[in-house]
CSV table of N, CA and C in Angstrom, one decimal:
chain,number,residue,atom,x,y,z
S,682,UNK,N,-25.8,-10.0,-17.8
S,682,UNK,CA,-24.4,-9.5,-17.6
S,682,UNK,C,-23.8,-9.4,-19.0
S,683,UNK,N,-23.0,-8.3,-19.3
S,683,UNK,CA,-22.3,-7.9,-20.6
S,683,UNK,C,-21.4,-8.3,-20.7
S,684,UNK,N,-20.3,-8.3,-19.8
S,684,UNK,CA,-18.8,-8.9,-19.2
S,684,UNK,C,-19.4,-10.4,-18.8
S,685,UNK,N,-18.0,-10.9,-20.0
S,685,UNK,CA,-18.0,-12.5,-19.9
S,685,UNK,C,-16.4,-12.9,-19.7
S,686,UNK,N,-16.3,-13.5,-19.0
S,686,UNK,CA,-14.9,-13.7,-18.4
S,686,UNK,C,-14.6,-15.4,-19.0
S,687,UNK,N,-13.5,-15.6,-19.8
S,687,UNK,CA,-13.6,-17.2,-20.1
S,687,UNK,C,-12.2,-17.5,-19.5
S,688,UNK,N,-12.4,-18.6,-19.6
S,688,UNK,CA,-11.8,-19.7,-18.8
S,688,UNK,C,-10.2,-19.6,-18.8
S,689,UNK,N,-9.7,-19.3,-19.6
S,689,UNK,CA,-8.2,-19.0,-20.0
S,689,UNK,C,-7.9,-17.4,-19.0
S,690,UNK,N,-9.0,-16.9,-19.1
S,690,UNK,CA,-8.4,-15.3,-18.4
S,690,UNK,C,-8.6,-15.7,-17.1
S,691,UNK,N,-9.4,-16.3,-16.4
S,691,UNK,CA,-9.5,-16.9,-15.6
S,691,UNK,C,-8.2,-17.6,-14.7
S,692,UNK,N,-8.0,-18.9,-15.8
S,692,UNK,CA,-6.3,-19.4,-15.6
S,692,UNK,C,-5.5,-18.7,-15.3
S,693,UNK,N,-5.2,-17.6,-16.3
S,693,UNK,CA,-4.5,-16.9,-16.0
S,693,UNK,C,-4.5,-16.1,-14.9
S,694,UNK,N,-5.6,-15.2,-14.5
S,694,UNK,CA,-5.7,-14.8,-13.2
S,694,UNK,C,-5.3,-15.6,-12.2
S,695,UNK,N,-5.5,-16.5,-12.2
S,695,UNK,CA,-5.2,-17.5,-10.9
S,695,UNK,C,-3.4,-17.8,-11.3
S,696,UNK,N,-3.0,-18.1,-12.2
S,696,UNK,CA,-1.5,-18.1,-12.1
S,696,UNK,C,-1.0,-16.6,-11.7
S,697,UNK,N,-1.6,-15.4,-11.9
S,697,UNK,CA,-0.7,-14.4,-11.7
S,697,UNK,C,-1.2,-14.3,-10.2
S,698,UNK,N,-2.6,-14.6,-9.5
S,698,UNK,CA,-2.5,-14.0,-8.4
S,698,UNK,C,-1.8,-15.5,-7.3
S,699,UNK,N,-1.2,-16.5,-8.1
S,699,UNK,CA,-1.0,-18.1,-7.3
S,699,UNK,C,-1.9,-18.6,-6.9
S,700,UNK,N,-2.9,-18.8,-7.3
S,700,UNK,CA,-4.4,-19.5,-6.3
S,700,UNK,C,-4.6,-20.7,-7.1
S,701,UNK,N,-4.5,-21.4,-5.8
S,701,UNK,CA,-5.2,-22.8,-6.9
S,701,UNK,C,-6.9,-23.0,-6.5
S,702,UNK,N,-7.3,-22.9,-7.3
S,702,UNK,CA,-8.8,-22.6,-6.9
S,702,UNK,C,-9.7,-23.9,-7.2
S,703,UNK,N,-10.6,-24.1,-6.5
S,703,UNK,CA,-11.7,-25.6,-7.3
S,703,UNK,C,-12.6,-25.0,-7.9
S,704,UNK,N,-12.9,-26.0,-8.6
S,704,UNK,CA,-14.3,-25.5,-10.2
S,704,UNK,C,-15.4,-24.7,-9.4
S,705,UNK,N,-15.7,-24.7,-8.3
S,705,UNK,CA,-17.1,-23.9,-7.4
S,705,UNK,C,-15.9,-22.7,-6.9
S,706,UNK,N,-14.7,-22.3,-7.0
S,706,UNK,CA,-14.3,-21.0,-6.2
S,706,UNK,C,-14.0,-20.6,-7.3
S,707,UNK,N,-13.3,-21.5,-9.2
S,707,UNK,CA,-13.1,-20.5,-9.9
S,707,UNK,C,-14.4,-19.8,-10.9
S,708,UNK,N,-15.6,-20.6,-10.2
S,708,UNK,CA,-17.0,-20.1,-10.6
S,708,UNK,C,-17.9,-18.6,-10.3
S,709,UNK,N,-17.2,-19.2,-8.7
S,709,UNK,CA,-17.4,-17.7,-7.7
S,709,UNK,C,-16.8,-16.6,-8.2
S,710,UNK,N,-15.4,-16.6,-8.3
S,710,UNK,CA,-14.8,-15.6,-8.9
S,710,UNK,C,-14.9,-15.3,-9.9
S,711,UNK,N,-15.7,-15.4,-10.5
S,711,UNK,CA,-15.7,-15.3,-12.3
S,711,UNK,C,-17.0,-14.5,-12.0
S,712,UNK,N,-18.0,-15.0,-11.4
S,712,UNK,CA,-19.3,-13.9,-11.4
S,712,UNK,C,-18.9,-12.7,-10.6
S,713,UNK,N,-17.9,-13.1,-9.7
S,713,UNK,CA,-17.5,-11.7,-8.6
S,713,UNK,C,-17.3,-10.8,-10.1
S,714,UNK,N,-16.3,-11.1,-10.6
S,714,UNK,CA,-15.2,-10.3,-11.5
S,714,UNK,C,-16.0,-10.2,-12.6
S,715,UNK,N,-17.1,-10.4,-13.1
S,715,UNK,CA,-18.0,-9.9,-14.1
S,715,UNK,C,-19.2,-9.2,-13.3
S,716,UNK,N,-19.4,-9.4,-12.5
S,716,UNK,CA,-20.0,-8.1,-11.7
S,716,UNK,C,-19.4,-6.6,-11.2
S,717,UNK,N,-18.5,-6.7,-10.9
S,717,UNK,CA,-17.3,-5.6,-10.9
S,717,UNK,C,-17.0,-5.2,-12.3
S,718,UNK,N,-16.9,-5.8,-13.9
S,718,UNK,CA,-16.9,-5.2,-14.4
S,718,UNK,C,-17.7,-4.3,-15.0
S,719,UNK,N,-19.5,-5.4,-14.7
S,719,UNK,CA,-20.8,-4.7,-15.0
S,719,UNK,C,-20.5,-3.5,-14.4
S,720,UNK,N,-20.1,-3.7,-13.1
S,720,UNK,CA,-20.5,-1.9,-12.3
S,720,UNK,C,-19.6,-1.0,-13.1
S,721,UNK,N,-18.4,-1.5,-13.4
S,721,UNK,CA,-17.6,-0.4,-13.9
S,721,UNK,C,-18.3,0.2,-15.3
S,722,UNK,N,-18.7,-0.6,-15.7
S,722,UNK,CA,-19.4,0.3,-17.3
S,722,UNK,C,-20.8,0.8,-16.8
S,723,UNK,N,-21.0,0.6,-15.6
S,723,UNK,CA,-22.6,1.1,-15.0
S,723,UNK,C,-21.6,2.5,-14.8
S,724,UNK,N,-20.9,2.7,-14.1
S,724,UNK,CA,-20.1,3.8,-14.0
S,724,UNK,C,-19.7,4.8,-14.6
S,725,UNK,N,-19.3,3.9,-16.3
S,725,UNK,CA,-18.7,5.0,-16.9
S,725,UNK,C,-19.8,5.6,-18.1
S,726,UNK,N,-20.9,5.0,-17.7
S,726,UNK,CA,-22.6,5.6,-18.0
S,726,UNK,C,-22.6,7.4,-17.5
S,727,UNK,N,-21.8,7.7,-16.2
S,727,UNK,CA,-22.4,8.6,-15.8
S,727,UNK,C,-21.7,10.2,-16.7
S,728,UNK,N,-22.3,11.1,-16.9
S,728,UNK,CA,-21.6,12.4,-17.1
S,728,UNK,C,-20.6,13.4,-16.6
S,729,UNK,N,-19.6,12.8,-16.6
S,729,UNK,CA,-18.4,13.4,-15.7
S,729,UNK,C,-18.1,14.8,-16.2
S,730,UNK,N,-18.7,15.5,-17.3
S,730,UNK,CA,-18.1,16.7,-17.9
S,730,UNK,C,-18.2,18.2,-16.9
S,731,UNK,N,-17.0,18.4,-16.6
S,731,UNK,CA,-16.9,19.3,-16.0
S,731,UNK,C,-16.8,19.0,-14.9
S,732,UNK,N,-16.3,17.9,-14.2
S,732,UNK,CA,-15.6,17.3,-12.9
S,732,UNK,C,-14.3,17.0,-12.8
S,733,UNK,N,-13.6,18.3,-11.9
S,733,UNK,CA,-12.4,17.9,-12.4
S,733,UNK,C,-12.1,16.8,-11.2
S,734,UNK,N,-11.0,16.5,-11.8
S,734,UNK,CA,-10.2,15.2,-11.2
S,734,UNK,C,-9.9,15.5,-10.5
S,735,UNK,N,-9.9,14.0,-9.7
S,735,UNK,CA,-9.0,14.2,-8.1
S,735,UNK,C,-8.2,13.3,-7.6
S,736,UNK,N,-7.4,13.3,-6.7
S,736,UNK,CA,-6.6,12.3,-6.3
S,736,UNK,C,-7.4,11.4,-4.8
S,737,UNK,N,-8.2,12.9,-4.4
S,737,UNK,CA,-8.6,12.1,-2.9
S,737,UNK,C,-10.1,12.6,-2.8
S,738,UNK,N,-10.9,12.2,-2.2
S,738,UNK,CA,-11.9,13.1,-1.4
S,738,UNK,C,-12.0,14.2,-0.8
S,739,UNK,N,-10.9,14.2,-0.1
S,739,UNK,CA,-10.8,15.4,0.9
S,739,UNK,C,-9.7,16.1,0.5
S,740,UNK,N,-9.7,17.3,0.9
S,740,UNK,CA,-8.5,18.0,0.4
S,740,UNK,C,-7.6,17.7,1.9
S,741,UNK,N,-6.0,17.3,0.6
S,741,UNK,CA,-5.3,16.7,0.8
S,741,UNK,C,-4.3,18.0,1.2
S,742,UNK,N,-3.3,18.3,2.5
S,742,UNK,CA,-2.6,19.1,2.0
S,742,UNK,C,-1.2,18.5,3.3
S,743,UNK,N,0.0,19.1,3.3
S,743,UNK,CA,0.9,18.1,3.4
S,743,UNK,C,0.8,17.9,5.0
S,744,UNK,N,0.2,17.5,5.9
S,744,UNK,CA,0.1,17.3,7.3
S,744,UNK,C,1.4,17.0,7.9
S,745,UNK,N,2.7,17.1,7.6
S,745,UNK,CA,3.8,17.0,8.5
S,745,UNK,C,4.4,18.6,9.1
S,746,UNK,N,4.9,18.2,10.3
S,746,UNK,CA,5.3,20.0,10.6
S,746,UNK,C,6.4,19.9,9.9
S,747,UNK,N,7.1,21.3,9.8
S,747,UNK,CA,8.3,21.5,9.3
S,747,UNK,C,9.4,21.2,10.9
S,748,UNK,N,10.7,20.5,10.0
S,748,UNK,CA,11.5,19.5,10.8
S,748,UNK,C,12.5,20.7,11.1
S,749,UNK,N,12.2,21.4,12.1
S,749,UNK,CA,13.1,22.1,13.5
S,749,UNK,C,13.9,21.7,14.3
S,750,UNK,N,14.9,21.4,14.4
S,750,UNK,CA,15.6,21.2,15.5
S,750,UNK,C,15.5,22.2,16.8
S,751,UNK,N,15.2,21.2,17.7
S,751,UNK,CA,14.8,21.8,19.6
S,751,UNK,C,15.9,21.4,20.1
S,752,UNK,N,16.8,20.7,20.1
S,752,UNK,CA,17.1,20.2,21.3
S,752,UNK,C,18.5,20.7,20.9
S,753,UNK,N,19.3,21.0,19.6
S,753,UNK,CA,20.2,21.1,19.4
S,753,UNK,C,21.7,20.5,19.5
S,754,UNK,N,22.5,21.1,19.8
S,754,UNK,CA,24.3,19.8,19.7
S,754,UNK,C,24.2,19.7,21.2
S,755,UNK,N,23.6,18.7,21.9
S,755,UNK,CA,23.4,19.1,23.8
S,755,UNK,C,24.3,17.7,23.8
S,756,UNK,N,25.6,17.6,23.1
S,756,UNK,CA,25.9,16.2,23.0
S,756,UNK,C,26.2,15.9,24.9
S,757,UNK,N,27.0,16.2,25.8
S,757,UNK,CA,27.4,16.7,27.1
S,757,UNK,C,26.2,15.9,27.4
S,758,UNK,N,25.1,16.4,27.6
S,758,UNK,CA,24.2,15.7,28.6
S,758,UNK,C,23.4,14.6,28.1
S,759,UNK,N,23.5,14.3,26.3
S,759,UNK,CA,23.0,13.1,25.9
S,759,UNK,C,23.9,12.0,26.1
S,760,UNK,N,25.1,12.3,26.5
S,760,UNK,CA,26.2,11.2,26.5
S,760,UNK,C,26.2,10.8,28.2
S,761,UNK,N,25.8,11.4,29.0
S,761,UNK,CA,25.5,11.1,30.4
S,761,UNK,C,24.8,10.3,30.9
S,762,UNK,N,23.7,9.7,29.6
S,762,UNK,CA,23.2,8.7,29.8
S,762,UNK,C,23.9,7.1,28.9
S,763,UNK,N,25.1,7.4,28.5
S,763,UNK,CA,25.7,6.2,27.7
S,763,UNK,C,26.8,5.0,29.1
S,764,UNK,N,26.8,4.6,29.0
S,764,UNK,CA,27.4,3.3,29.9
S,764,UNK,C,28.9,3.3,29.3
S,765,UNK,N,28.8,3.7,28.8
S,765,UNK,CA,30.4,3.3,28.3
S,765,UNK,C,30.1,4.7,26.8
S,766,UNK,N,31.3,5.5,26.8
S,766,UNK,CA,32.0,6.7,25.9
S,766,UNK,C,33.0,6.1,25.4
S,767,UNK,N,33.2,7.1,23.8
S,767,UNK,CA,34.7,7.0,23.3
S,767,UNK,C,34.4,8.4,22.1
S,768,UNK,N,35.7,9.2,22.8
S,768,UNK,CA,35.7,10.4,21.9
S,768,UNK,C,34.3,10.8,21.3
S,769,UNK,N,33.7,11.0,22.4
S,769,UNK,CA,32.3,11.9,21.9
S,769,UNK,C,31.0,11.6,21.6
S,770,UNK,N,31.3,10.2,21.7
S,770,UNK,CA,30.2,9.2,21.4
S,770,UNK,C,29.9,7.8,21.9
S,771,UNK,N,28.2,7.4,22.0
S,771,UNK,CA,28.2,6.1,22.8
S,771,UNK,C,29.3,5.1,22.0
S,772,UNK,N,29.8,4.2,22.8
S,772,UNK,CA,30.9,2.9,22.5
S,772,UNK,C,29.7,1.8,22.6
S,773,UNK,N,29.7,1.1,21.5
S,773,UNK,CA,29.4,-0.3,21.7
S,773,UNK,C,30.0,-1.4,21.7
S,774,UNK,N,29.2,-2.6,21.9
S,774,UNK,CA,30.4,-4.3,21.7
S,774,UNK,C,30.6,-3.6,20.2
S,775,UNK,N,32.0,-4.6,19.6
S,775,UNK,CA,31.9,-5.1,18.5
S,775,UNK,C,30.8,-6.0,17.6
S,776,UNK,N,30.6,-5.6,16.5
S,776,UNK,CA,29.5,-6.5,15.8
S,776,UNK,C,29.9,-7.4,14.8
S,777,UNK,N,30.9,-7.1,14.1
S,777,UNK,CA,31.8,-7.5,12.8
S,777,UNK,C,33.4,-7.7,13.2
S,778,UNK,N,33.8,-8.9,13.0
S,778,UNK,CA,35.3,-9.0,13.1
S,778,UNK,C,35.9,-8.8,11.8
């Protein structure tokens, strides 16, 4: 392994993520997290020239419909279902005195 992780970065990691860890989980983590960094320089081994960038795998494009109004001002028959009215709109309890 090329990536060596010491003991202080370590600490630290564990104070920024709050973990109190014992000497076998901050051991674990330490080979996890120098293995992840091996891969990342295994990674940036490869020849990217002429790949352009991306944000996603798949092409992304905006999947929401455009926001239409259907139903329109039908205030009359939406207020037909309210229990209680006042000037044009449902009435509720009071919430705040």
């Amino acid at each position: 392994m090329a990536n060596t992780i010491s003991d202080e970065t370590m600490e630290y990691v564990g104070i920024l993520a709050k973990l109190e860890l014992t000497k076998e989980e901050r051991e674990e983590a330490r080979r996890d997290m120098e293995r992840m960094l091996d891969y990342i320089d295994k990674l940036n081994e490869l020849d990217t020239d002429g790949v352009e960038p991306m944000t996603h795998v798949f092409p992304v494009n905006n999947v929401f419909r455009e926001d239409v109004v259907t139903n329109g001002d039908d205030r009359e028959n939406i207020l037909k279902n309210a229990p209680r009215k006042k000037e044009g709109a449902f009435q509720v309890p009071k919430t705040v005195e």
